PDB file of C-alpha atoms in Angstrom:
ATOM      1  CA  UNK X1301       0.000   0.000   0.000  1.00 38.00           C
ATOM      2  CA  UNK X1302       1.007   3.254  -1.227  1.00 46.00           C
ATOM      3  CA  UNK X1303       1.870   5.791   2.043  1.00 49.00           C
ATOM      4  CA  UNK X1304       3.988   8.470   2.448  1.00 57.00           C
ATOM      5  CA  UNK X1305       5.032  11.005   5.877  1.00 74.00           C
ATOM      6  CA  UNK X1306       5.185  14.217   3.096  1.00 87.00           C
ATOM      7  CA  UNK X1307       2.558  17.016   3.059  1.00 93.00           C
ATOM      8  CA  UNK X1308       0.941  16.572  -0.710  1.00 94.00           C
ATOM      9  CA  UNK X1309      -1.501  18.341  -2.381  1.00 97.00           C
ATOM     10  CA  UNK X1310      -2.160  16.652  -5.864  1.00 97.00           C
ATOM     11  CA  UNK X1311      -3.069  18.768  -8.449  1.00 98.00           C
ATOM     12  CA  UNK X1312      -5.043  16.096 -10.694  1.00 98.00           C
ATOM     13  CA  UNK X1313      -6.145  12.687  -9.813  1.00 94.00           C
ATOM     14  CA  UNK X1314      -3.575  11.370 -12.297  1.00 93.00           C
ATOM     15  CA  UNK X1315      -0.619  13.455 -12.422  1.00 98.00           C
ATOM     16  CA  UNK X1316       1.055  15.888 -10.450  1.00 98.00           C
ATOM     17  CA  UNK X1317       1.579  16.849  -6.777  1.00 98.00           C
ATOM     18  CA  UNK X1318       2.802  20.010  -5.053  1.00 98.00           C
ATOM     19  CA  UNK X1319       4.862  18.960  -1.725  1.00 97.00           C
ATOM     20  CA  UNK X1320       5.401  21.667   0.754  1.00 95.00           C
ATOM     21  CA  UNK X1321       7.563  21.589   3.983  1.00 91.00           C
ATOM     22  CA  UNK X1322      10.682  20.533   2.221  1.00 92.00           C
ATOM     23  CA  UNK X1323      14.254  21.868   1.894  1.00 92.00           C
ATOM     24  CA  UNK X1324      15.986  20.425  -1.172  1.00 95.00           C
ATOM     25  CA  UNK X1325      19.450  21.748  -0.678  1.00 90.00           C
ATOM     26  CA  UNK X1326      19.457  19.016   2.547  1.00 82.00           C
ATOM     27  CA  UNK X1327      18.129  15.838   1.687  1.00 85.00           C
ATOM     28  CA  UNK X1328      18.480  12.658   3.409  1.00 91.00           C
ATOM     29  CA  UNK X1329      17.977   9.139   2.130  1.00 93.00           C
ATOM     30  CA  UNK X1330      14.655   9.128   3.885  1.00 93.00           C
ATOM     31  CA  UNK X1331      13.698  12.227   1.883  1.00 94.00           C
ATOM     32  CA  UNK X1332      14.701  10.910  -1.036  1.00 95.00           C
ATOM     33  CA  UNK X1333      12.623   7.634  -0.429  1.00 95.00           C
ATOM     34  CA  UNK X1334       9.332   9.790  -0.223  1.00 95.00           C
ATOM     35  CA  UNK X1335       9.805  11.815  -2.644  1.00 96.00           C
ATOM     36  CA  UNK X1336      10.306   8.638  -5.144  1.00 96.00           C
ATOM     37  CA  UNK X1337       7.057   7.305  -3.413  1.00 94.00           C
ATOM     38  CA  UNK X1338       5.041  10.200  -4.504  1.00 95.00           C
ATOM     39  CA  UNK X1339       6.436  10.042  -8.007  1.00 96.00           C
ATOM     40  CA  UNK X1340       5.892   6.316  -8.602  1.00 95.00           C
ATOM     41  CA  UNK X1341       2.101   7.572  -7.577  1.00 96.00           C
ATOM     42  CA  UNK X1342       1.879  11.045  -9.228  1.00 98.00           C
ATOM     43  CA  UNK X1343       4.286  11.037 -12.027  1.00 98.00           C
ATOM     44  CA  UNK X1344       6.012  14.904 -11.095  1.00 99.00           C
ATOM     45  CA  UNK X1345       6.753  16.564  -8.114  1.00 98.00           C
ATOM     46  CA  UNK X1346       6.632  20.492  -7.439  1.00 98.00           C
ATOM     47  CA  UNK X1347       8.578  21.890  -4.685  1.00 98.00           C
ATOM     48  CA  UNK X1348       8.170  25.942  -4.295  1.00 97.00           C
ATOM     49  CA  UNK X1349       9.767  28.259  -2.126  1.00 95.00           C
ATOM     50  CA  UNK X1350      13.083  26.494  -2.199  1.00 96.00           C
ATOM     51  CA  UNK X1351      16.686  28.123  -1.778  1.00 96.00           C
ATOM     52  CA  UNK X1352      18.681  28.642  -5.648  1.00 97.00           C
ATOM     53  CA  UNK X1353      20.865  25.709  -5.746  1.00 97.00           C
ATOM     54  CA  UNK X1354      23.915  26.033  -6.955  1.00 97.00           C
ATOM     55  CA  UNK X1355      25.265  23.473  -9.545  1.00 96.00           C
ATOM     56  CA  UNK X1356      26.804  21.829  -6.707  1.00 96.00           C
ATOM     57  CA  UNK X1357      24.007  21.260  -4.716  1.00 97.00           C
ATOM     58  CA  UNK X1358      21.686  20.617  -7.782  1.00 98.00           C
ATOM     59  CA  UNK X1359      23.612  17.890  -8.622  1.00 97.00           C
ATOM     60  CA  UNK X1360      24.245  16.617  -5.170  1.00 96.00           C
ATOM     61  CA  UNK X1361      20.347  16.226  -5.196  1.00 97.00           C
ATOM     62  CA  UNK X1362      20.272  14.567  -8.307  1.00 98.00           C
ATOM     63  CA  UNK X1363      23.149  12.272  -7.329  1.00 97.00           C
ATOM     64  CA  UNK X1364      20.929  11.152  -4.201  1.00 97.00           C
ATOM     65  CA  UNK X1365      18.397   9.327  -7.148  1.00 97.00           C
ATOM     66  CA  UNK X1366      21.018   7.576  -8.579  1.00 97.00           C
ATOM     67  CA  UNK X1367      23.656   8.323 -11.216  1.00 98.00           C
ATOM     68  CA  UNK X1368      23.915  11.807 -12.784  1.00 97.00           C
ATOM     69  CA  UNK X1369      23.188  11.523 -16.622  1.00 96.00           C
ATOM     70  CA  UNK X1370      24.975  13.681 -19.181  1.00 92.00           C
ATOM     71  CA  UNK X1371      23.082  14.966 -21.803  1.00 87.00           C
ATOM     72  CA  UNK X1372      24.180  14.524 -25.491  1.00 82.00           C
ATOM     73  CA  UNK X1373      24.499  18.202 -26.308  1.00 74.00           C
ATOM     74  CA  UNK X1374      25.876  19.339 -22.815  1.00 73.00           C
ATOM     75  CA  UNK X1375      29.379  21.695 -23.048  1.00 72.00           C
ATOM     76  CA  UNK X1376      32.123  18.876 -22.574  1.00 73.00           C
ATOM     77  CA  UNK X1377      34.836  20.362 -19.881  1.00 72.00           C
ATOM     78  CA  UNK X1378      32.596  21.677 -17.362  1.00 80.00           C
ATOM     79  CA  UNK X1379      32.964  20.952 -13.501  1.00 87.00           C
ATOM     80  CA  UNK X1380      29.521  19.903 -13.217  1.00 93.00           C
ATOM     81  CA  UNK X1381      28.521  17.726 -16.704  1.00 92.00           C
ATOM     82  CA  UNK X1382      25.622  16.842 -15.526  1.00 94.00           C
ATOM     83  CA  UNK X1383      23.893  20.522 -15.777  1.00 94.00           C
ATOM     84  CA  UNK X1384      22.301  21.637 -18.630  1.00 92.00           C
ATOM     85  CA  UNK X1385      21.080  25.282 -18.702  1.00 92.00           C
ATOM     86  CA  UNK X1386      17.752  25.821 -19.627  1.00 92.00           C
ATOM     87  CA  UNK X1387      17.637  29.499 -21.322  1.00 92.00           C
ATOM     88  CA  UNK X1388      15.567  31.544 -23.408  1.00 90.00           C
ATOM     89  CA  UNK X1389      15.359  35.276 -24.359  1.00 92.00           C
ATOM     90  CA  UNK X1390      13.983  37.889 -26.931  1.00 93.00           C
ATOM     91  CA  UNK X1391      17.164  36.221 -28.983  1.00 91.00           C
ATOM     92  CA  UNK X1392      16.173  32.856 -28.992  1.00 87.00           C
ATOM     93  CA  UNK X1393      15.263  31.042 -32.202  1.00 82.00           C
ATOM     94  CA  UNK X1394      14.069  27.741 -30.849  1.00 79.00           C
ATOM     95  CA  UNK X1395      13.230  26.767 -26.885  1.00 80.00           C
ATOM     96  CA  UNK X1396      14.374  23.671 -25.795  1.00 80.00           C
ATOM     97  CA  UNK X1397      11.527  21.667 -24.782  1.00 85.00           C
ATOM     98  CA  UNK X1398       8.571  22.984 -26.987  1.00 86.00           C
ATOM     99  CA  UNK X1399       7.532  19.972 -28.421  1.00 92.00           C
ATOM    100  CA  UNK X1400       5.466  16.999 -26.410  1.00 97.00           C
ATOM    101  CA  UNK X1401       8.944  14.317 -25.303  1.00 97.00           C
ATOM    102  CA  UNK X1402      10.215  11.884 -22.383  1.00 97.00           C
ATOM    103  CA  UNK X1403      13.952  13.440 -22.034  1.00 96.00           C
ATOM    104  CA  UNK X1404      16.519  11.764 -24.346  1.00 95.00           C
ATOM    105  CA  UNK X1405      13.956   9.003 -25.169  1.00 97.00           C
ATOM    106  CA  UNK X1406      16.578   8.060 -28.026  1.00 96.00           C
ATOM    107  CA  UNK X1407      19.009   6.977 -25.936  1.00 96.00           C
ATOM    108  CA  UNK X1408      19.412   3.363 -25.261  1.00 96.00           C
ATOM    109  CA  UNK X1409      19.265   4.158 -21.548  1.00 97.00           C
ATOM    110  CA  UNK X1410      17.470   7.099 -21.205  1.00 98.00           C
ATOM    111  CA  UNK X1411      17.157   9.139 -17.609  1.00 97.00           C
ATOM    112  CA  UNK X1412      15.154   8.281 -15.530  1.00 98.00           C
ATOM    113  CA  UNK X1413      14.553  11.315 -13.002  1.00 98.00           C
ATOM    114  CA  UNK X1414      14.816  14.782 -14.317  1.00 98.00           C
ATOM    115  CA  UNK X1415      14.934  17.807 -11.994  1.00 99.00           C
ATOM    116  CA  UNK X1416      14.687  21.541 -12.963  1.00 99.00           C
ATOM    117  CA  UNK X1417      15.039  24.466 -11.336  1.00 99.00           C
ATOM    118  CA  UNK X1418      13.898  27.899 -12.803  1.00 98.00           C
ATOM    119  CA  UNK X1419      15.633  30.760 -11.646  1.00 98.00           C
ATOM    120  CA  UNK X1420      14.233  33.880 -13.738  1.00 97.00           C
ATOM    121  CA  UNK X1421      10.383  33.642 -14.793  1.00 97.00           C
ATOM    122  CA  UNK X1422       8.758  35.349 -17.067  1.00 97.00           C
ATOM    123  CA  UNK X1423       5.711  37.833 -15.759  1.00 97.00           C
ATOM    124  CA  UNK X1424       3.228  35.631 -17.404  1.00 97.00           C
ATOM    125  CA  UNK X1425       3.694  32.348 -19.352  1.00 96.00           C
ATOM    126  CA  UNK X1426       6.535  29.812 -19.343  1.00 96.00           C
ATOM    127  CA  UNK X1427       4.325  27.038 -17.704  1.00 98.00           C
ATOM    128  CA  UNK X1428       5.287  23.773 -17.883  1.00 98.00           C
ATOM    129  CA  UNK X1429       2.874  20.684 -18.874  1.00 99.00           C
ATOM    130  CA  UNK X1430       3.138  17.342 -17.917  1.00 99.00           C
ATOM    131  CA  UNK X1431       0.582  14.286 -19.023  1.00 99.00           C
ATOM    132  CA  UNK X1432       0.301  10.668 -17.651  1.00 99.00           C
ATOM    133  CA  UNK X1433       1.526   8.030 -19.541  1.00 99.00           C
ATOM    134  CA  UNK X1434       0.064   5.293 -17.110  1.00 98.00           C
ATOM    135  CA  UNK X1435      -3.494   6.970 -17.896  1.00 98.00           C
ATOM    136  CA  UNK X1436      -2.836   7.350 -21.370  1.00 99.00           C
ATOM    137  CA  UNK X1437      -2.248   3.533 -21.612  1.00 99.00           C
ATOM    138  CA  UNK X1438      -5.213   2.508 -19.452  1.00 98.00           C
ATOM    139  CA  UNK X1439      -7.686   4.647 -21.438  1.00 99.00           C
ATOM    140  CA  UNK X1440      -6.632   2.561 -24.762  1.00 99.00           C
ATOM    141  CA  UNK X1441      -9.439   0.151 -25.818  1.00 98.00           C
ATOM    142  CA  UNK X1442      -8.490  -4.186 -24.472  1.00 97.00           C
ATOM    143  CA  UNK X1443      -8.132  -4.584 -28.583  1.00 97.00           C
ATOM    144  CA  UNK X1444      -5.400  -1.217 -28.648  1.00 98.00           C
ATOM    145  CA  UNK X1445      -3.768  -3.081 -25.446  1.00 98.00           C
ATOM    146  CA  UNK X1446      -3.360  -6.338 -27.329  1.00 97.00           C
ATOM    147  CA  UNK X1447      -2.552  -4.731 -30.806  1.00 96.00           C
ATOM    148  CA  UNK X1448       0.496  -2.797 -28.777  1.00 98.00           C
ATOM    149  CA  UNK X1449       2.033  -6.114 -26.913  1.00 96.00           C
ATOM    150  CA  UNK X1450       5.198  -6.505 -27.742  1.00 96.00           C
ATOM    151  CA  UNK X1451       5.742  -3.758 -29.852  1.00 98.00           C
ATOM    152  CA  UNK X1452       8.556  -1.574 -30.796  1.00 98.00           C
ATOM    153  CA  UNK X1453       9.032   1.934 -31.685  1.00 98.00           C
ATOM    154  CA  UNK X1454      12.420   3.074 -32.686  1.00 98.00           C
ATOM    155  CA  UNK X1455      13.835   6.447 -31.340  1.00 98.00           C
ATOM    156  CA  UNK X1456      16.117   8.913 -32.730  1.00 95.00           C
ATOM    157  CA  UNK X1457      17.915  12.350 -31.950  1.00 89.00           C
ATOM    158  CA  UNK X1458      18.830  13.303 -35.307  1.00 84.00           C
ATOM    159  CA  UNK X1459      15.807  15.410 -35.968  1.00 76.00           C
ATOM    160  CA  UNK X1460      15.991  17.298 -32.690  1.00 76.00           C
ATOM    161  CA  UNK X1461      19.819  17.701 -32.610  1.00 73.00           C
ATOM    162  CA  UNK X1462      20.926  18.228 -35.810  1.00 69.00           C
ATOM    163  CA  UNK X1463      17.924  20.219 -37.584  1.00 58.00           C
ATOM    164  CA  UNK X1464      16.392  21.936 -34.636  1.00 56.00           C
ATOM    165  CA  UNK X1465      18.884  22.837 -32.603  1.00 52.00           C
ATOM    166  CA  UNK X1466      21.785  22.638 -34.255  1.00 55.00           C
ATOM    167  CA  UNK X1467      23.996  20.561 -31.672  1.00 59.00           C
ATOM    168  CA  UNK X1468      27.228  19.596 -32.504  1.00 59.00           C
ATOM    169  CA  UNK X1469      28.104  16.122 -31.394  1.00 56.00           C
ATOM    170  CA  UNK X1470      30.967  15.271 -28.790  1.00 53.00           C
ATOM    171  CA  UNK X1471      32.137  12.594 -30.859  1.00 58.00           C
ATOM    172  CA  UNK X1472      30.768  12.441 -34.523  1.00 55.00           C
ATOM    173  CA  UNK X1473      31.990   9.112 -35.494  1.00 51.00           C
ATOM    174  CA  UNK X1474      29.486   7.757 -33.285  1.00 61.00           C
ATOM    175  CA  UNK X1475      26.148   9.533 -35.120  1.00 67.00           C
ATOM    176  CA  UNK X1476      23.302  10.912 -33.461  1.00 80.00           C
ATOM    177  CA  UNK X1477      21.746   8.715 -30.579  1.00 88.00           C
ATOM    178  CA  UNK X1478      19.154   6.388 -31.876  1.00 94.00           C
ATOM    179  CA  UNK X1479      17.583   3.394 -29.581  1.00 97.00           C
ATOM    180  CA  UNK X1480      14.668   0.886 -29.942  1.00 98.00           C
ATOM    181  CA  UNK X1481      12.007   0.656 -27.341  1.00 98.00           C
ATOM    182  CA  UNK X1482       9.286  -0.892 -26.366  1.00 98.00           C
ATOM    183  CA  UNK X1483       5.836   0.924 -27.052  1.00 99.00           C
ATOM    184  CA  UNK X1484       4.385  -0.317 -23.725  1.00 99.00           C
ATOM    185  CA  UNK X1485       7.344  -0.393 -20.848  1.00 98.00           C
ATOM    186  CA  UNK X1486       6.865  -1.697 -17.772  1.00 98.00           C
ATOM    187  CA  UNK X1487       8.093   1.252 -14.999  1.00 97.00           C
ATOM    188  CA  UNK X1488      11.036  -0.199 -12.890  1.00 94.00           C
ATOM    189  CA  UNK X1489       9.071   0.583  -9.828  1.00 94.00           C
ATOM    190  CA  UNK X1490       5.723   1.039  -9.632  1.00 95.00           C
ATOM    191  CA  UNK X1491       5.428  -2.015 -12.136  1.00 96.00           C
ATOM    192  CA  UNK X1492       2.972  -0.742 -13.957  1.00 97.00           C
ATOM    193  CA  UNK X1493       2.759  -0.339 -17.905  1.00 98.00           C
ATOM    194  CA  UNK X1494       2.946   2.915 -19.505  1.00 98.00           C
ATOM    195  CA  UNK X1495       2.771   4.381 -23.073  1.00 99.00           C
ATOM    196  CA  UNK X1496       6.251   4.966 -24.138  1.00 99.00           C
ATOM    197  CA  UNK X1497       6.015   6.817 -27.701  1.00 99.00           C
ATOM    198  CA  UNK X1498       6.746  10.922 -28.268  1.00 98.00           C
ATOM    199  CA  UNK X1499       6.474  13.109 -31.138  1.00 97.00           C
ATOM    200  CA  UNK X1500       9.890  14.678 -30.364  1.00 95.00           C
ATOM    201  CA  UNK X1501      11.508  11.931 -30.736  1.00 96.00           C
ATOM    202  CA  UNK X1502       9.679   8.407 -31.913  1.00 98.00           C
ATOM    203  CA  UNK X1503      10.916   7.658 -35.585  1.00 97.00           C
ATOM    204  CA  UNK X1504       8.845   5.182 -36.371  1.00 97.00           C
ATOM    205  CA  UNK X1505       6.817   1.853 -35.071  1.00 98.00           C
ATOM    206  CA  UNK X1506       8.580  -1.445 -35.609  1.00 97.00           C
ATOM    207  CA  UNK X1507       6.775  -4.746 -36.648  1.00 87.00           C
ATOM    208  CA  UNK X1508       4.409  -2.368 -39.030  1.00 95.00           C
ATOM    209  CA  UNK X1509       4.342  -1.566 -42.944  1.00 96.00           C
ATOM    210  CA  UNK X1510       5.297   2.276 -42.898  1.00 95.00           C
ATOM    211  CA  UNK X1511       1.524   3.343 -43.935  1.00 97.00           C
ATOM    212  CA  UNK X1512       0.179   1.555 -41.066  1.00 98.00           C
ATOM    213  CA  UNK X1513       2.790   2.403 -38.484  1.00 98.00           C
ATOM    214  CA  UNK X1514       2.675   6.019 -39.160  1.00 98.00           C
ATOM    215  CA  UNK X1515      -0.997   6.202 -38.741  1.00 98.00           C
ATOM    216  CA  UNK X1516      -0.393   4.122 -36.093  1.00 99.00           C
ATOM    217  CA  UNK X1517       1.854   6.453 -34.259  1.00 99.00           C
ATOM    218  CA  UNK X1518      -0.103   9.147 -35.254  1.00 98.00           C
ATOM    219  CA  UNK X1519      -2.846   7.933 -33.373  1.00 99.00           C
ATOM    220  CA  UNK X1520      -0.946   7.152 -29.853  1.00 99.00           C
ATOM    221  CA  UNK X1521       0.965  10.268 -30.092  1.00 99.00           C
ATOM    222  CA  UNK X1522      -2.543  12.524 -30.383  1.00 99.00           C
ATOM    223  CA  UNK X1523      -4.086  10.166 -27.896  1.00 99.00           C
ATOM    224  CA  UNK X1524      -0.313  10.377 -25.378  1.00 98.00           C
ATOM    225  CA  UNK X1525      -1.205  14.400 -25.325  1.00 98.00           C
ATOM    226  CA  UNK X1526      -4.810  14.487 -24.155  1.00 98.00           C
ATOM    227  CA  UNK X1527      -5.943  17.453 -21.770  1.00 98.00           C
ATOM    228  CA  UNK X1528      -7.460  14.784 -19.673  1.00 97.00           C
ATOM    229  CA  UNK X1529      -4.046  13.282 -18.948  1.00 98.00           C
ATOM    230  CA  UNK X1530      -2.214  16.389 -17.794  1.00 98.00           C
ATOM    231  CA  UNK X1531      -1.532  18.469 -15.084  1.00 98.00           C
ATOM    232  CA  UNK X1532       0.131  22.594 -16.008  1.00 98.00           C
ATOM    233  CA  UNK X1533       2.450  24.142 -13.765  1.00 98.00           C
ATOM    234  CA  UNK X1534       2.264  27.636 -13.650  1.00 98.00           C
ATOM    235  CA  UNK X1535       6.655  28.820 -11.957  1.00 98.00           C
ATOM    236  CA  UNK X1536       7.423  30.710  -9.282  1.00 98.00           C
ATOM    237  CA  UNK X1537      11.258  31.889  -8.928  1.00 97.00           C
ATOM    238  CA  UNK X1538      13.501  29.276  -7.343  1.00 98.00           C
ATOM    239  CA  UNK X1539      10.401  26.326  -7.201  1.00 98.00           C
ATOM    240  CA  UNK X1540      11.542  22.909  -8.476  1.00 99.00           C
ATOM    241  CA  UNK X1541       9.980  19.857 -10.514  1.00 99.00           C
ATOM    242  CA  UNK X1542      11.052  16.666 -10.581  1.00 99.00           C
ATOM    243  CA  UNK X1543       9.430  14.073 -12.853  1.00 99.00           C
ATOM    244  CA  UNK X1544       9.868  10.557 -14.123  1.00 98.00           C
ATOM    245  CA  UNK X1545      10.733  10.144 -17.521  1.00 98.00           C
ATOM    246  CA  UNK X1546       9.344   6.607 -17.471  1.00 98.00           C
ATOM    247  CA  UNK X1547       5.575   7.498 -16.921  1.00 98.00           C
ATOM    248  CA  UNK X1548       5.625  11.015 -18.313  1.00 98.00           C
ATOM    249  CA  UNK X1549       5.682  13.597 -21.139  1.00 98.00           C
ATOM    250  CA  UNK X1550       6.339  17.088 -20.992  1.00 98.00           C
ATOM    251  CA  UNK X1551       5.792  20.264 -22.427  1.00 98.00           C
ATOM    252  CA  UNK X1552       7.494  23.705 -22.262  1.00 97.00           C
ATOM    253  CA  UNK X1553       5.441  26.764 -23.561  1.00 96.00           C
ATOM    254  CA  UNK X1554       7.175  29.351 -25.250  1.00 94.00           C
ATOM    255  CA  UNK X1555       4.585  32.027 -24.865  1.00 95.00           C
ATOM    256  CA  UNK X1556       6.360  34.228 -23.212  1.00 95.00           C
ATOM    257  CA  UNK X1557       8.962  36.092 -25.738  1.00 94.00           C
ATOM    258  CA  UNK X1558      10.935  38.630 -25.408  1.00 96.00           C
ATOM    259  CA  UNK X1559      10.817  37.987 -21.708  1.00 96.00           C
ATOM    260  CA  UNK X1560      13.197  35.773 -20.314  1.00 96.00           C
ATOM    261  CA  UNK X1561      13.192  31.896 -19.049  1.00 97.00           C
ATOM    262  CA  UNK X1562      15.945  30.550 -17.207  1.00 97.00           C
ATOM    263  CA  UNK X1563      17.121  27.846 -14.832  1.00 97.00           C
ATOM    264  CA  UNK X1564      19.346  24.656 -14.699  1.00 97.00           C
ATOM    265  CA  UNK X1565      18.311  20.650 -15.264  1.00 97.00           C
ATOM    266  CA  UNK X1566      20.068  17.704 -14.375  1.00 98.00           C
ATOM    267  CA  UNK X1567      18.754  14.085 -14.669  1.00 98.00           C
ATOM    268  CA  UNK X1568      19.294  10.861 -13.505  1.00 98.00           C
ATOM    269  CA  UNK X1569      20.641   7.691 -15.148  1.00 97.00           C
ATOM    270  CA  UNK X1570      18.473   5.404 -15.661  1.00 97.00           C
ATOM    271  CA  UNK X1571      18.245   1.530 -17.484  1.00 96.00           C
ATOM    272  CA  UNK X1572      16.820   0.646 -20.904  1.00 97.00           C
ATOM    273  CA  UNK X1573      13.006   0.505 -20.524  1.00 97.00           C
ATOM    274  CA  UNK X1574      11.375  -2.950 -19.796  1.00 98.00           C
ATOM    275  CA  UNK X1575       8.976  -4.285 -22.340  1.00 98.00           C
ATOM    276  CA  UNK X1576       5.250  -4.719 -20.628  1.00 97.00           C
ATOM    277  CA  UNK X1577       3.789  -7.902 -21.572  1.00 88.00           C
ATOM    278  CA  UNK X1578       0.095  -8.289 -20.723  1.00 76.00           C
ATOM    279  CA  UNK X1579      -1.093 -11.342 -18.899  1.00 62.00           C
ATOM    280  CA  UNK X1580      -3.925 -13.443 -21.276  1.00 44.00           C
ATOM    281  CA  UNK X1581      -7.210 -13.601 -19.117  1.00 40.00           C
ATOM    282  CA  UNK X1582     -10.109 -16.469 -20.086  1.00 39.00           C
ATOM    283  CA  UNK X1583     -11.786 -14.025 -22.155  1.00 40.00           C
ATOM    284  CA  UNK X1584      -8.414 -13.223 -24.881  1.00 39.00           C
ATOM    285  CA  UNK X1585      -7.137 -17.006 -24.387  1.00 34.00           C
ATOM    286  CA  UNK X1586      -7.531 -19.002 -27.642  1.00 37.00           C
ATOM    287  CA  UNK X1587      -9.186 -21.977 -27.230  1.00 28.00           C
TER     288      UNK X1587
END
């Protein structure tokens, strides 16, 4: 049974919960331990009113998850690889993070736990939007459910990195990250299946003639970004969200030009997502 000692007020029945009473730049393993509680049941995590952490400390807190991940287009020489600034000004051609995605999805072992802090907010706009990819698998018809078992989608960077953004890659011989994953995973620790497909990064389905995979994908990535299965968070300086990239999308507006958007992310390692297999019951068993 699902309990936890934190003060949490959820912010939809499926995703999202604000946590209050916490200082971030001190966790203990006990901390830690809730926190992961409330995100195996909520998806993301907002903490407000929290000191600025300092890349230090940010990734201190990150390290408590688990293994700090470096991003593919992070600066290569810094004391603290694991940060990746998240900025954006009346200069900025393209915001990071404007597009519906699970971070690094085309990795073969993407993070896991992502954390951001926002230092600078704009007046009005900047939110950030999250949807459940637990409840977007559970509202999929049994016949969706049985069409997706065992199912693979394959993911790659090249798009976002090379054409978007215009990353340069640490080591060139190697090519753009590109990974194959299931469509349904099975999260690590709650053990329950979740959509795993995002239009920032999902190629193409597997197992499918290109016609019918593409409407395919199509289909789950319109159904993935539902109102229904989101929560918005609207920033306040200094407050922090940390989500897992497992059981969640996200979304960052950029409605907010010229005003300025700026704060620091680092995420957690995490292992190649599990393939969900679902369990035949009397009524699918052939006979």
């Amino acid at each position: 049974m699902w309990t936890t000692e934190l003060d949490i007020s959820p912010l939809t029945p499926f995703i999202g919960a604000e946590v209050t009473g916490v200082d971030l730049n001190a966790p203990d393993p006990d901390l830690i331990q809730e926190i992961e509680n409330v995100l195996h049941r909520y998806s993301v995590v907002f903490f407000r009113n929290q000191p600025e952490l300092s890349p230090a400390e940010h990734t201190d807190l990150a390290s408590a998850f688990g293994p700090v991940h470096v991003h593919p287009a992070a600066p290569r020489g810094s004391d603290f690889p694991g940060i990746l600034k998240i900025e954006a000004d009346r200069d900025t051609k393209v915001a990071a993070g404007n597009r519906w995605h699970s971070d690094v999805s085309c990795e073969q072992e993407p993070p896991y736990v992502s954390i951001l802090q926002l230092h600078e907010i704009p007046p009005v706009g900047g939110d950030t939007l999250f949807a459940s990819m637990y409840a977007a698998y559970e509202a999929l018809s049994q016949r969706m459910k049985q069409m997706l078992d065992g199912m693979t989608a394959r993911h790659s960077g090249e798009w976002s990195y090379r054409h978007l953004f215009k990353y340069e890659l640490h080591e060139p011989q190697q090519g753009y990250p590109e990974a194959v994953h299931p469509v349904v995973i099975r999260h690590h620790g709650s053990h329950r299946p979740a959509l795993y497909v995002n239009r920032e990064f999902t190629a193409e389905l597997n197992d499918l003639p290109p016609e019918e995979g593409g409407a395919l994908l199509k289909f789950l990535l319109d159904h993935a970004e539902r109102a229904d299965f989101q929560c918005r968070f609207r920033w306040s300086p200094n407050a922090v969200a940390i989500w897992d990239n497992r059981s969640t999308q996200h979304f960052a507006m950029w409605d907010y030009r010229p005003d300025v958007r700026k704060g620091r992310r680092v995420s957690v390692r995490g292992k190649a997502p599990k393939m969900w297999r679902q369990v035949e019951t009397p009524s699918t068993s052939k006979v």
